[in-house]
Amino acid sequence: MVSTWTIELKQLFDVDDSFFDDNYRATISAYKHALKIVADEIQSNLQDMNVEELRNYNILDPFEEIPHSYDKGKLLTYLHNPESDINARTLAEYALGAMVKRGVLPEEAMDYERDELLLFLSAWQWEKNRRRSHNRN
Amino acid sequence: MTQLERNLIKKFRDKMNDNHHFVANKYWNIDGKNKWNIICSAMDWIEVAVDGIPYIQLANKNPNVASLNLMQLICALDLVVESVKQLYRVFEQHYPCGNDHSVFQDKKTDDDYFKHIRAMFGVHPVNLKDDEERYYASWSTPHLKADFSVIVYSNQVGKEDQIYSIRIEDLFKCTQSRYSLLSVLINHVERDYEAHLKKWKNQQIPDCLNIKDQINVLFRENEQRFGRGEAYWYQLGQLN
């Protein structure tokens, strides 16, 4: 059973990091590295037949921290569905613009599309969550 | 009235559902047959019987009601025995009571004798047979011999009626010895799971050069080791 919000994260590893601005390249690289750590942790636990809570699970859905909204739904639906039609793309663009305007997402997100945008937003949100969690502690 | 200890069936059910649903994943498809369903049905009916038996009132002013209640008790006890036998069949374990004569001490085995009692005391009283002859039982009564008795009439002219009597204690003794076999099955399942863990711990998950291949491999390993929808199935779905 696969979540309807399946993020084709493994596809994001095909996106070239050099595509992104210097400001974000390190974050994106760190995010990809963190995803690899999750995969390695799963492998290690499966090898030991020891199913326990993953230490780095929160990386797998960085958008969980953003409150639910119509815009968020439209944007993520488009990003996670490769078969989306022109209507879905248009709605997603409007949604992205609205979220940037509200300050929920960064302006730089407007520069990217599809896989690059998904990777950018995932890494950006992940870094934000990480800092927030660090500040709480 | 004597009871069957409730904790045992609870412990059995917990073991069936434990270990990341190991039993369900192993038995849902054995050569095209869903044997997990048999396990579920047996567990359910054992629990129904164990829970309900204490509420069966054998002593009732109305002798017809008392007769029906006795039939209900015998059927409930028989359900427990049949369920245990089914579970032994599913888990492919040797059923140790197949040749037991210790309770009823009859030439029939205890299991066959129990079936005979069940037939006489309510399930097939109007259609009993023994080799060539046919028999018919009266309603059961507590006023003849032992705890309850029936009079059995032959279809042969001139043949004398016979009295068959039972002691409730014997019925419980027979059932209890089968019910307690659930402990053996609990241990069997636990050993089976430990062997499963050992086998897969020794099976090396291949390393992959890139994360995409790694995730595909992990999906397959997760399914083989723990089953679909178990362990890290959801998390791997998010990575996939």
mmCIF file of C-alpha atoms in Angstrom:
data_model
loop_
_atom_site.group_PDB
_atom_site.id
_atom_site.type_symbol
_atom_site.label_atom_id
_atom_site.label_comp_id
_atom_site.label_asym_id
_atom_site.label_seq_id
_atom_site.Cartn_x
_atom_site.Cartn_y
_atom_site.Cartn_z
ATOM 1 C CA MET A 1 0.000 0.000 0.000
ATOM 2 C CA VAL A 2 1.615 3.289 -1.010
ATOM 3 C CA SER A 3 0.533 6.641 0.346
ATOM 4 C CA THR A 4 -1.402 8.819 -2.096
ATOM 5 C CA TRP A 5 1.072 11.505 -1.133
ATOM 6 C CA THR A 6 3.942 9.397 -2.365
ATOM 7 C CA ILE A 7 6.853 11.598 -3.042
ATOM 8 C CA GLU A 8 8.983 10.163 -5.793
ATOM 9 C CA LEU A 9 11.966 10.991 -3.718
ATOM 10 C CA LYS A 10 14.181 8.545 -5.477
ATOM 11 C CA GLN A 11 13.539 10.446 -8.718
ATOM 12 C CA LEU A 12 14.913 13.567 -7.072
ATOM 13 C CA PHE A 13 18.332 12.003 -6.994
ATOM 14 C CA ASP A 14 18.419 12.463 -10.767
ATOM 15 C CA VAL A 15 18.147 16.237 -10.378
ATOM 16 C CA ASP A 16 21.530 17.864 -10.737
ATOM 17 C CA ASP A 17 22.460 19.958 -7.688
ATOM 18 C CA SER A 18 24.303 22.460 -9.873
ATOM 19 C CA PHE A 19 20.899 23.580 -11.156
ATOM 20 C CA PHE A 20 20.298 25.447 -7.911
ATOM 21 C CA ASP A 21 21.626 28.711 -6.544
ATOM 22 C CA ASP A 22 24.687 28.572 -4.345
ATOM 23 C CA ASN A 23 22.539 29.524 -1.335
ATOM 24 C CA TYR A 24 20.528 26.339 -1.560
ATOM 25 C CA ARG A 25 22.902 23.865 -3.122
ATOM 26 C CA ALA A 26 24.433 22.812 0.182
ATOM 27 C CA THR A 27 20.980 22.321 1.739
ATOM 28 C CA ILE A 28 19.816 20.217 -1.181
ATOM 29 C CA SER A 29 22.928 18.113 -1.042
ATOM 30 C CA ALA A 30 22.489 17.668 2.710
ATOM 31 C CA TYR A 31 18.825 16.733 2.201
ATOM 32 C CA LYS A 32 19.713 14.046 -0.332
ATOM 33 C CA HIS A 33 22.350 12.769 2.044
ATOM 34 C CA ALA A 34 19.761 12.646 4.835
ATOM 35 C CA LEU A 35 17.388 10.630 2.621
ATOM 36 C CA LYS A 36 20.209 8.180 2.013
ATOM 37 C CA ILE A 37 20.680 7.889 5.777
ATOM 38 C CA VAL A 38 17.003 6.928 6.135
ATOM 39 C CA ALA A 39 17.340 4.270 3.441
ATOM 40 C CA ASP A 40 20.493 2.940 5.104
ATOM 41 C CA GLU A 41 18.781 2.854 8.496
ATOM 42 C CA ILE A 42 15.875 0.864 7.027
ATOM 43 C CA GLN A 43 18.338 -1.519 5.391
ATOM 44 C CA SER A 44 20.255 -1.997 8.620
ATOM 45 C CA ASN A 45 17.079 -2.709 10.609
ATOM 46 C CA LEU A 46 15.735 -5.104 8.000
ATOM 47 C CA GLN A 47 19.059 -6.921 7.937
ATOM 48 C CA ASP A 48 18.886 -7.355 11.706
ATOM 49 C CA MET A 49 15.163 -8.235 11.526
ATOM 50 C CA ASN A 50 14.703 -5.530 14.118
ATOM 51 C CA VAL A 51 11.804 -3.232 13.279
ATOM 52 C CA GLU A 52 11.949 -0.152 15.430
ATOM 53 C CA GLU A 53 11.143 3.534 15.073
ATOM 54 C CA LEU A 54 13.360 5.261 12.550
ATOM 55 C CA ARG A 55 15.480 7.968 14.071
ATOM 56 C CA ASN A 56 15.227 10.159 10.976
ATOM 57 C CA TYR A 57 11.649 9.504 9.903
ATOM 58 C CA ASN A 58 10.537 13.125 9.928
ATOM 59 C CA ILE A 59 12.588 13.746 6.801
ATOM 60 C CA LEU A 60 10.174 11.741 4.691
ATOM 61 C CA ASP A 61 7.335 14.221 4.854
ATOM 62 C CA PRO A 62 8.783 17.691 5.419
ATOM 63 C CA PHE A 63 5.496 19.321 4.333
ATOM 64 C CA GLU A 64 3.700 17.899 7.308
ATOM 65 C CA GLU A 65 4.752 20.991 9.246
ATOM 66 C CA ILE A 66 2.901 23.318 6.819
ATOM 67 C CA PRO A 67 -0.765 23.689 7.831
ATOM 68 C CA HIS A 68 -3.271 22.126 5.466
ATOM 69 C CA SER A 69 -4.750 24.494 2.945
ATOM 70 C CA TYR A 70 -6.372 24.465 -0.477
ATOM 71 C CA ASP A 71 -3.179 25.894 -1.992
ATOM 72 C CA LYS A 72 -0.945 23.296 -0.357
ATOM 73 C CA GLY A 73 -3.183 20.521 -1.658
ATOM 74 C CA LYS A 74 -3.182 21.825 -5.209
ATOM 75 C CA LEU A 75 0.564 22.356 -5.269
ATOM 76 C CA LEU A 76 1.522 18.981 -3.821
ATOM 77 C CA THR A 77 -0.980 17.132 -6.003
ATOM 78 C CA TYR A 78 0.654 18.577 -9.085
ATOM 79 C CA LEU A 79 4.195 17.955 -7.897
ATOM 80 C CA HIS A 80 3.548 14.312 -7.015
ATOM 81 C CA ASN A 81 1.626 13.361 -10.127
ATOM 82 C CA PRO A 82 3.609 13.156 -13.346
ATOM 83 C CA GLU A 83 0.412 12.784 -15.429
ATOM 84 C CA SER A 84 -1.053 16.113 -14.332
ATOM 85 C CA ASP A 85 -2.805 18.075 -17.078
ATOM 86 C CA ILE A 86 -2.520 21.767 -17.951
ATOM 87 C CA ASN A 87 -5.341 22.667 -15.559
ATOM 88 C CA ALA A 88 -3.594 21.058 -12.631
ATOM 89 C CA ARG A 89 -0.376 22.830 -13.536
ATOM 90 C CA THR A 90 -2.116 26.188 -13.768
ATOM 91 C CA LEU A 91 -3.811 25.715 -10.419
ATOM 92 C CA ALA A 92 -0.492 24.648 -8.909
ATOM 93 C CA GLU A 93 1.221 27.774 -10.218
ATOM 94 C CA TYR A 94 -1.468 29.968 -8.689
ATOM 95 C CA ALA A 95 -1.208 28.037 -5.434
ATOM 96 C CA LEU A 96 2.569 28.379 -5.363
ATOM 97 C CA GLY A 97 2.270 32.117 -5.976
ATOM 98 C CA ALA A 98 -0.270 32.479 -3.181
ATOM 99 C CA MET A 99 1.882 30.559 -0.705
ATOM 100 C CA VAL A 100 4.959 32.611 -1.610
ATOM 101 C CA LYS A 101 2.911 35.809 -1.179
ATOM 102 C CA ARG A 102 1.764 34.671 2.271
ATOM 103 C CA GLY A 103 5.369 33.952 3.218
ATOM 104 C CA VAL A 104 4.763 30.233 3.659
ATOM 105 C CA LEU A 105 7.234 29.349 0.856
ATOM 106 C CA PRO A 106 10.361 31.208 -0.358
ATOM 107 C CA GLU A 107 10.348 33.476 -3.418
ATOM 108 C CA GLU A 108 13.079 31.446 -5.091
ATOM 109 C CA ALA A 109 10.545 28.623 -5.511
ATOM 110 C CA MET A 110 9.039 30.560 -8.413
ATOM 111 C CA ASP A 111 12.224 29.901 -10.441
ATOM 112 C CA TYR A 112 11.776 26.149 -10.604
ATOM 113 C CA GLU A 113 9.454 23.581 -12.054
ATOM 114 C CA ARG A 114 8.405 20.034 -11.332
ATOM 115 C CA ASP A 115 11.206 17.769 -10.075
ATOM 116 C CA GLU A 116 13.546 20.692 -9.367
ATOM 117 C CA LEU A 117 10.750 22.518 -7.559
ATOM 118 C CA LEU A 118 9.833 19.440 -5.525
ATOM 119 C CA LEU A 119 13.436 18.878 -4.523
ATOM 120 C CA PHE A 120 13.935 22.549 -3.743
ATOM 121 C CA LEU A 121 10.799 22.800 -1.587
ATOM 122 C CA SER A 122 11.425 19.484 0.174
ATOM 123 C CA ALA A 123 14.993 20.439 1.051
ATOM 124 C CA TRP A 124 13.991 23.978 2.050
ATOM 125 C CA GLN A 125 11.189 22.781 4.305
ATOM 126 C CA TRP A 126 13.354 20.049 5.775
ATOM 127 C CA GLU A 127 16.052 22.548 6.693
ATOM 128 C CA LYS A 128 13.465 24.877 8.225
ATOM 129 C CA ASN A 129 11.993 22.035 10.291
ATOM 130 C CA ARG A 130 15.431 21.047 11.416
ATOM 131 C CA ARG A 131 16.277 24.555 12.590
ATOM 132 C CA ARG A 132 12.951 24.888 14.364
ATOM 133 C CA SER A 133 13.479 21.606 16.118
ATOM 134 C CA HIS A 134 17.021 22.632 17.076
ATOM 135 C CA ASN A 135 15.750 25.942 18.500
ATOM 136 C CA ARG A 136 13.078 24.163 20.555
ATOM 137 C CA ASN A 137 15.752 22.013 22.119
ATOM 138 C CA MET B 1 -20.132 -24.926 36.639
ATOM 139 C CA THR B 2 -16.559 -25.699 35.661
ATOM 140 C CA GLN B 3 -14.992 -23.181 33.325
ATOM 141 C CA LEU B 4 -12.237 -23.151 30.733
ATOM 142 C CA GLU B 5 -9.571 -20.645 31.653
ATOM 143 C CA ARG B 6 -10.038 -17.489 29.603
ATOM 144 C CA ASN B 7 -6.467 -16.291 29.658
ATOM 145 C CA LEU B 8 -5.269 -19.113 27.454
ATOM 146 C CA ILE B 9 -7.314 -18.176 24.396
ATOM 147 C CA LYS B 10 -6.353 -14.535 24.920
ATOM 148 C CA LYS B 11 -2.686 -15.510 25.031
ATOM 149 C CA PHE B 12 -3.164 -17.613 21.907
ATOM 150 C CA ARG B 13 -4.837 -14.755 20.021
ATOM 151 C CA ASP B 14 -2.095 -12.339 21.084
ATOM 152 C CA LYS B 15 0.539 -14.721 19.768
ATOM 153 C CA MET B 16 -1.290 -15.100 16.431
ATOM 154 C CA ASN B 17 -1.311 -11.309 15.997
ATOM 155 C CA ASP B 18 2.171 -10.706 17.347
ATOM 156 C CA ASN B 19 5.550 -10.428 15.650
ATOM 157 C CA HIS B 20 4.412 -8.074 12.876
ATOM 158 C CA HIS B 21 1.542 -10.411 11.973
ATOM 159 C CA PHE B 22 3.984 -13.179 11.146
ATOM 160 C CA VAL B 23 1.315 -15.894 11.289
ATOM 161 C CA ALA B 24 -1.110 -14.015 9.039
ATOM 162 C CA ASN B 25 1.607 -13.277 6.492
ATOM 163 C CA LYS B 26 2.791 -16.859 6.467
ATOM 164 C CA TYR B 27 -0.582 -18.586 6.312
ATOM 165 C CA TRP B 28 -2.724 -16.320 4.151
ATOM 166 C CA ASN B 29 -1.625 -18.182 1.044
ATOM 167 C CA ILE B 30 -0.379 -21.741 1.427
ATOM 168 C CA ASP B 31 -0.531 -23.385 -2.003
ATOM 169 C CA GLY B 32 -3.452 -21.206 -3.002
ATOM 170 C CA LYS B 33 -5.383 -21.719 0.253
ATOM 171 C CA ASN B 34 -6.025 -19.055 2.836
ATOM 172 C CA LYS B 35 -5.253 -20.881 6.073
ATOM 173 C CA TRP B 36 -5.181 -17.685 8.095
ATOM 174 C CA ASN B 37 -8.971 -17.634 7.782
ATOM 175 C CA ILE B 38 -9.183 -21.050 9.418
ATOM 176 C CA ILE B 39 -7.028 -19.806 12.297
ATOM 177 C CA CYS B 40 -9.255 -16.757 12.734
ATOM 178 C CA SER B 41 -12.452 -18.790 12.697
ATOM 179 C CA ALA B 42 -11.083 -21.303 15.213
ATOM 180 C CA MET B 43 -9.860 -18.546 17.531
ATOM 181 C CA ASP B 44 -13.187 -16.754 17.362
ATOM 182 C CA TRP B 45 -15.275 -19.797 18.184
ATOM 183 C CA ILE B 46 -13.017 -20.947 20.985
ATOM 184 C CA GLU B 47 -13.399 -17.509 22.508
ATOM 185 C CA VAL B 48 -17.173 -17.554 22.021
ATOM 186 C CA ALA B 49 -17.399 -20.939 23.740
ATOM 187 C CA VAL B 50 -15.019 -20.120 26.598
ATOM 188 C CA ASP B 51 -16.755 -16.829 27.261
ATOM 189 C CA GLY B 52 -20.292 -18.133 26.943
ATOM 190 C CA ILE B 53 -20.144 -21.487 28.731
ATOM 191 C CA PRO B 54 -20.252 -20.026 32.267
ATOM 192 C CA TYR B 55 -23.651 -18.496 31.439
ATOM 193 C CA ILE B 56 -25.314 -21.735 30.351
ATOM 194 C CA GLN B 57 -27.795 -22.714 33.013
ATOM 195 C CA LEU B 58 -28.153 -26.467 33.198
ATOM 196 C CA ALA B 59 -30.560 -26.347 36.100
ATOM 197 C CA ASN B 60 -33.894 -25.057 34.864
ATOM 198 C CA LYS B 61 -37.373 -25.751 36.211
ATOM 199 C CA ASN B 62 -38.580 -26.343 32.707
ATOM 200 C CA PRO B 63 -37.145 -29.720 31.610
ATOM 201 C CA ASN B 64 -37.327 -28.772 27.940
ATOM 202 C CA VAL B 65 -35.256 -25.662 28.554
ATOM 203 C CA ALA B 66 -32.796 -27.728 30.597
ATOM 204 C CA SER B 67 -32.519 -30.179 27.692
ATOM 205 C CA LEU B 68 -31.776 -27.410 25.228
ATOM 206 C CA ASN B 69 -29.261 -25.822 27.574
ATOM 207 C CA LEU B 70 -27.406 -29.115 27.910
ATOM 208 C CA MET B 71 -27.294 -29.414 24.130
ATOM 209 C CA GLN B 72 -25.849 -25.917 23.978
ATOM 210 C CA LEU B 73 -23.160 -26.803 26.508
ATOM 211 C CA ILE B 74 -22.155 -29.960 24.655
ATOM 212 C CA CYS B 75 -22.041 -28.081 21.337
ATOM 213 C CA ALA B 76 -19.918 -25.320 22.839
ATOM 214 C CA LEU B 77 -17.454 -27.812 24.299
ATOM 215 C CA ASP B 78 -17.355 -29.695 21.008
ATOM 216 C CA LEU B 79 -16.616 -26.427 19.194
ATOM 217 C CA VAL B 80 -13.522 -25.986 21.335
ATOM 218 C CA VAL B 81 -12.330 -29.506 20.548
ATOM 219 C CA GLU B 82 -13.000 -29.190 16.812
ATOM 220 C CA SER B 83 -11.275 -25.818 16.676
ATOM 221 C CA VAL B 84 -8.171 -27.160 18.370
ATOM 222 C CA LYS B 85 -8.083 -30.068 15.925
ATOM 223 C CA GLN B 86 -8.358 -27.661 13.008
ATOM 224 C CA LEU B 87 -5.532 -25.550 14.380
ATOM 225 C CA TYR B 88 -3.322 -28.614 14.708
ATOM 226 C CA ARG B 89 -4.095 -29.440 11.090
ATOM 227 C CA VAL B 90 -3.266 -25.932 9.889
ATOM 228 C CA PHE B 91 0.010 -25.808 11.796
ATOM 229 C CA GLU B 92 0.801 -29.361 10.638
ATOM 230 C CA GLN B 93 1.387 -30.590 14.147
ATOM 231 C CA HIS B 94 0.631 -34.091 15.330
ATOM 232 C CA TYR B 95 -2.616 -34.053 17.305
ATOM 233 C CA PRO B 96 -1.759 -36.040 20.442
ATOM 234 C CA CYS B 97 -5.308 -36.969 21.524
ATOM 235 C CA GLY B 98 -6.275 -38.937 18.454
ATOM 236 C CA ASN B 99 -6.095 -42.278 20.247
ATOM 237 C CA ASP B 100 -7.057 -41.148 23.727
ATOM 238 C CA HIS B 101 -9.450 -43.333 25.757
ATOM 239 C CA SER B 102 -8.595 -41.967 29.189
ATOM 240 C CA VAL B 103 -11.798 -40.016 29.925
ATOM 241 C CA PHE B 104 -14.726 -42.105 28.737
ATOM 242 C CA GLN B 105 -12.876 -45.434 28.802
ATOM 243 C CA ASP B 106 -14.899 -46.809 25.957
ATOM 244 C CA LYS B 107 -13.784 -48.824 22.960
ATOM 245 C CA LYS B 108 -14.427 -45.685 20.932
ATOM 246 C CA THR B 109 -11.724 -43.021 21.288
ATOM 247 C CA ASP B 110 -12.643 -40.115 23.524
ATOM 248 C CA ASP B 111 -13.088 -37.830 20.514
ATOM 249 C CA ASP B 112 -15.444 -40.309 18.817
ATOM 250 C CA TYR B 113 -17.310 -40.908 22.058
ATOM 251 C CA PHE B 114 -17.768 -37.176 22.503
ATOM 252 C CA LYS B 115 -19.292 -37.027 19.014
ATOM 253 C CA HIS B 116 -21.603 -39.835 19.995
ATOM 254 C CA ILE B 117 -22.703 -37.950 23.127
ATOM 255 C CA ARG B 118 -23.202 -34.819 21.062
ATOM 256 C CA ALA B 119 -25.415 -36.701 18.645
ATOM 257 C CA MET B 120 -27.514 -38.362 21.362
ATOM 258 C CA PHE B 121 -27.929 -35.360 23.604
ATOM 259 C CA GLY B 122 -29.285 -32.944 21.088
ATOM 260 C CA VAL B 123 -27.650 -32.567 17.694
ATOM 261 C CA HIS B 124 -28.953 -35.724 15.957
ATOM 262 C CA PRO B 125 -31.246 -37.401 18.516
ATOM 263 C CA VAL B 126 -33.855 -38.397 15.934
ATOM 264 C CA ASN B 127 -31.363 -39.886 13.501
ATOM 265 C CA LEU B 128 -28.751 -41.967 15.289
ATOM 266 C CA LYS B 129 -27.163 -44.998 13.725
ATOM 267 C CA ASP B 130 -24.686 -47.641 14.660
ATOM 268 C CA ASP B 131 -23.635 -50.035 11.917
ATOM 269 C CA GLU B 132 -26.863 -51.610 10.671
ATOM 270 C CA GLU B 133 -29.251 -50.303 13.309
ATOM 271 C CA ARG B 134 -30.924 -46.993 13.775
ATOM 272 C CA TYR B 135 -31.663 -45.377 17.122
ATOM 273 C CA TYR B 136 -33.639 -42.491 18.518
ATOM 274 C CA ALA B 137 -32.965 -40.636 21.751
ATOM 275 C CA SER B 138 -35.363 -39.176 24.281
ATOM 276 C CA TRP B 139 -34.930 -35.699 25.675
ATOM 277 C CA SER B 140 -32.232 -35.493 28.290
ATOM 278 C CA THR B 141 -33.076 -35.598 31.968
ATOM 279 C CA PRO B 142 -31.117 -35.172 35.212
ATOM 280 C CA HIS B 143 -33.286 -37.652 37.100
ATOM 281 C CA LEU B 144 -32.073 -41.042 35.954
ATOM 282 C CA LYS B 145 -28.348 -41.656 36.296
ATOM 283 C CA ALA B 146 -25.151 -39.580 36.646
ATOM 284 C CA ASP B 147 -25.686 -35.907 35.738
ATOM 285 C CA PHE B 148 -27.851 -36.346 32.650
ATOM 286 C CA SER B 149 -29.292 -39.284 30.789
ATOM 287 C CA VAL B 150 -31.142 -40.098 27.612
ATOM 288 C CA ILE B 151 -33.078 -43.213 26.785
ATOM 289 C CA VAL B 152 -32.151 -44.587 23.408
ATOM 290 C CA TYR B 153 -34.729 -46.598 21.457
ATOM 291 C CA SER B 154 -33.911 -48.960 18.639
ATOM 292 C CA ASN B 155 -35.824 -49.197 15.368
ATOM 293 C CA GLN B 156 -35.865 -52.960 15.816
ATOM 294 C CA VAL B 157 -39.048 -54.442 17.196
ATOM 295 C CA GLY B 158 -38.635 -55.996 20.637
ATOM 296 C CA LYS B 159 -35.171 -54.583 21.273
ATOM 297 C CA GLU B 160 -34.715 -53.169 24.771
ATOM 298 C CA ASP B 161 -34.224 -49.494 25.376
ATOM 299 C CA GLN B 162 -30.861 -48.382 26.682
ATOM 300 C CA ILE B 163 -29.897 -45.583 29.032
ATOM 301 C CA TYR B 164 -26.894 -43.439 28.224
ATOM 302 C CA SER B 165 -25.622 -41.169 30.948
ATOM 303 C CA ILE B 166 -22.993 -38.508 31.132
ATOM 304 C CA ARG B 167 -21.124 -36.618 33.785
ATOM 305 C CA ILE B 168 -20.515 -32.954 33.089
ATOM 306 C CA GLU B 169 -17.146 -33.301 34.755
ATOM 307 C CA ASP B 170 -16.066 -35.818 32.114
ATOM 308 C CA LEU B 171 -17.105 -33.520 29.296
ATOM 309 C CA PHE B 172 -15.025 -30.728 30.780
ATOM 310 C CA LYS B 173 -12.095 -33.029 31.446
ATOM 311 C CA CYS B 174 -12.073 -34.152 27.824
ATOM 312 C CA THR B 175 -12.399 -30.600 26.528
ATOM 313 C CA GLN B 176 -9.845 -29.155 28.923
ATOM 314 C CA SER B 177 -7.127 -31.552 27.798
ATOM 315 C CA ARG B 178 -7.676 -30.469 24.177
ATOM 316 C CA TYR B 179 -8.015 -26.775 25.033
ATOM 317 C CA SER B 180 -4.722 -26.820 26.914
ATOM 318 C CA LEU B 181 -3.015 -27.922 23.680
ATOM 319 C CA LEU B 182 -3.193 -24.269 22.606
ATOM 320 C CA SER B 183 -0.069 -23.760 24.752
ATOM 321 C CA VAL B 184 1.794 -26.184 22.549
ATOM 322 C CA LEU B 185 0.743 -24.261 19.452
ATOM 323 C CA ILE B 186 1.790 -20.976 21.050
ATOM 324 C CA ASN B 187 5.268 -22.383 21.596
ATOM 325 C CA HIS B 188 5.351 -23.803 18.094
ATOM 326 C CA VAL B 189 4.550 -20.414 16.552
ATOM 327 C CA GLU B 190 7.174 -18.696 18.689
ATOM 328 C CA ARG B 191 9.829 -21.219 17.607
ATOM 329 C CA ASP B 192 8.741 -20.849 14.006
ATOM 330 C CA TYR B 193 9.124 -17.071 14.220
ATOM 331 C CA GLU B 194 12.556 -17.369 15.793
ATOM 332 C CA ALA B 195 13.640 -19.659 12.968
ATOM 333 C CA HIS B 196 12.275 -17.115 10.495
ATOM 334 C CA LEU B 197 14.293 -14.306 12.119
ATOM 335 C CA LYS B 198 17.448 -16.413 12.129
ATOM 336 C CA LYS B 199 17.049 -17.358 8.483
ATOM 337 C CA TRP B 200 16.675 -13.765 7.297
ATOM 338 C CA LYS B 201 19.367 -12.364 9.556
ATOM 339 C CA ASN B 202 21.749 -14.696 7.791
ATOM 340 C CA GLN B 203 20.555 -13.573 4.380
ATOM 341 C CA GLN B 204 22.588 -10.559 3.342
ATOM 342 C CA ILE B 205 20.688 -7.666 1.747
ATOM 343 C CA PRO B 206 22.672 -6.778 -1.384
ATOM 344 C CA ASP B 207 24.306 -3.351 -1.423
ATOM 345 C CA CYS B 208 23.412 -1.067 -4.324
ATOM 346 C CA LEU B 209 25.334 1.613 -6.101
ATOM 347 C CA ASN B 210 22.507 4.103 -6.186
ATOM 348 C CA ILE B 211 19.589 4.904 -3.900
ATOM 349 C CA LYS B 212 16.956 4.130 -6.521
ATOM 350 C CA ASP B 213 18.077 0.529 -6.790
ATOM 351 C CA GLN B 214 18.489 0.399 -3.028
ATOM 352 C CA ILE B 215 14.849 1.368 -2.435
ATOM 353 C CA ASN B 216 13.620 -1.253 -4.904
ATOM 354 C CA VAL B 217 15.706 -3.898 -3.149
ATOM 355 C CA LEU B 218 14.451 -2.810 0.269
ATOM 356 C CA PHE B 219 10.825 -3.038 -0.870
ATOM 357 C CA ARG B 220 11.399 -6.611 -1.939
ATOM 358 C CA GLU B 221 13.282 -7.485 1.238
ATOM 359 C CA ASN B 222 10.605 -5.922 3.432
ATOM 360 C CA GLU B 223 7.918 -8.004 1.743
ATOM 361 C CA GLN B 224 9.873 -11.234 2.026
ATOM 362 C CA ARG B 225 10.937 -10.680 5.608
ATOM 363 C CA PHE B 226 7.792 -9.140 7.088
ATOM 364 C CA GLY B 227 5.082 -9.079 4.444
ATOM 365 C CA ARG B 228 3.231 -6.421 2.512
ATOM 366 C CA GLY B 229 2.100 -3.502 4.599
ATOM 367 C CA GLU B 230 4.331 -4.482 7.525
ATOM 368 C CA ALA B 231 7.542 -3.107 9.034
ATOM 369 C CA TYR B 232 8.794 -0.240 6.830
ATOM 370 C CA TRP B 233 6.343 -0.670 3.974
ATOM 371 C CA TYR B 234 4.827 2.786 4.456
ATOM 372 C CA GLN B 235 8.165 4.563 4.860
ATOM 373 C CA LEU B 236 9.556 2.836 1.779
ATOM 374 C CA GLY B 237 6.418 3.905 -0.070
ATOM 375 C CA GLN B 238 7.258 7.472 0.776
ATOM 376 C CA LEU B 239 10.780 7.035 -0.503
ATOM 377 C CA ASN B 240 9.692 5.177 -3.618
#
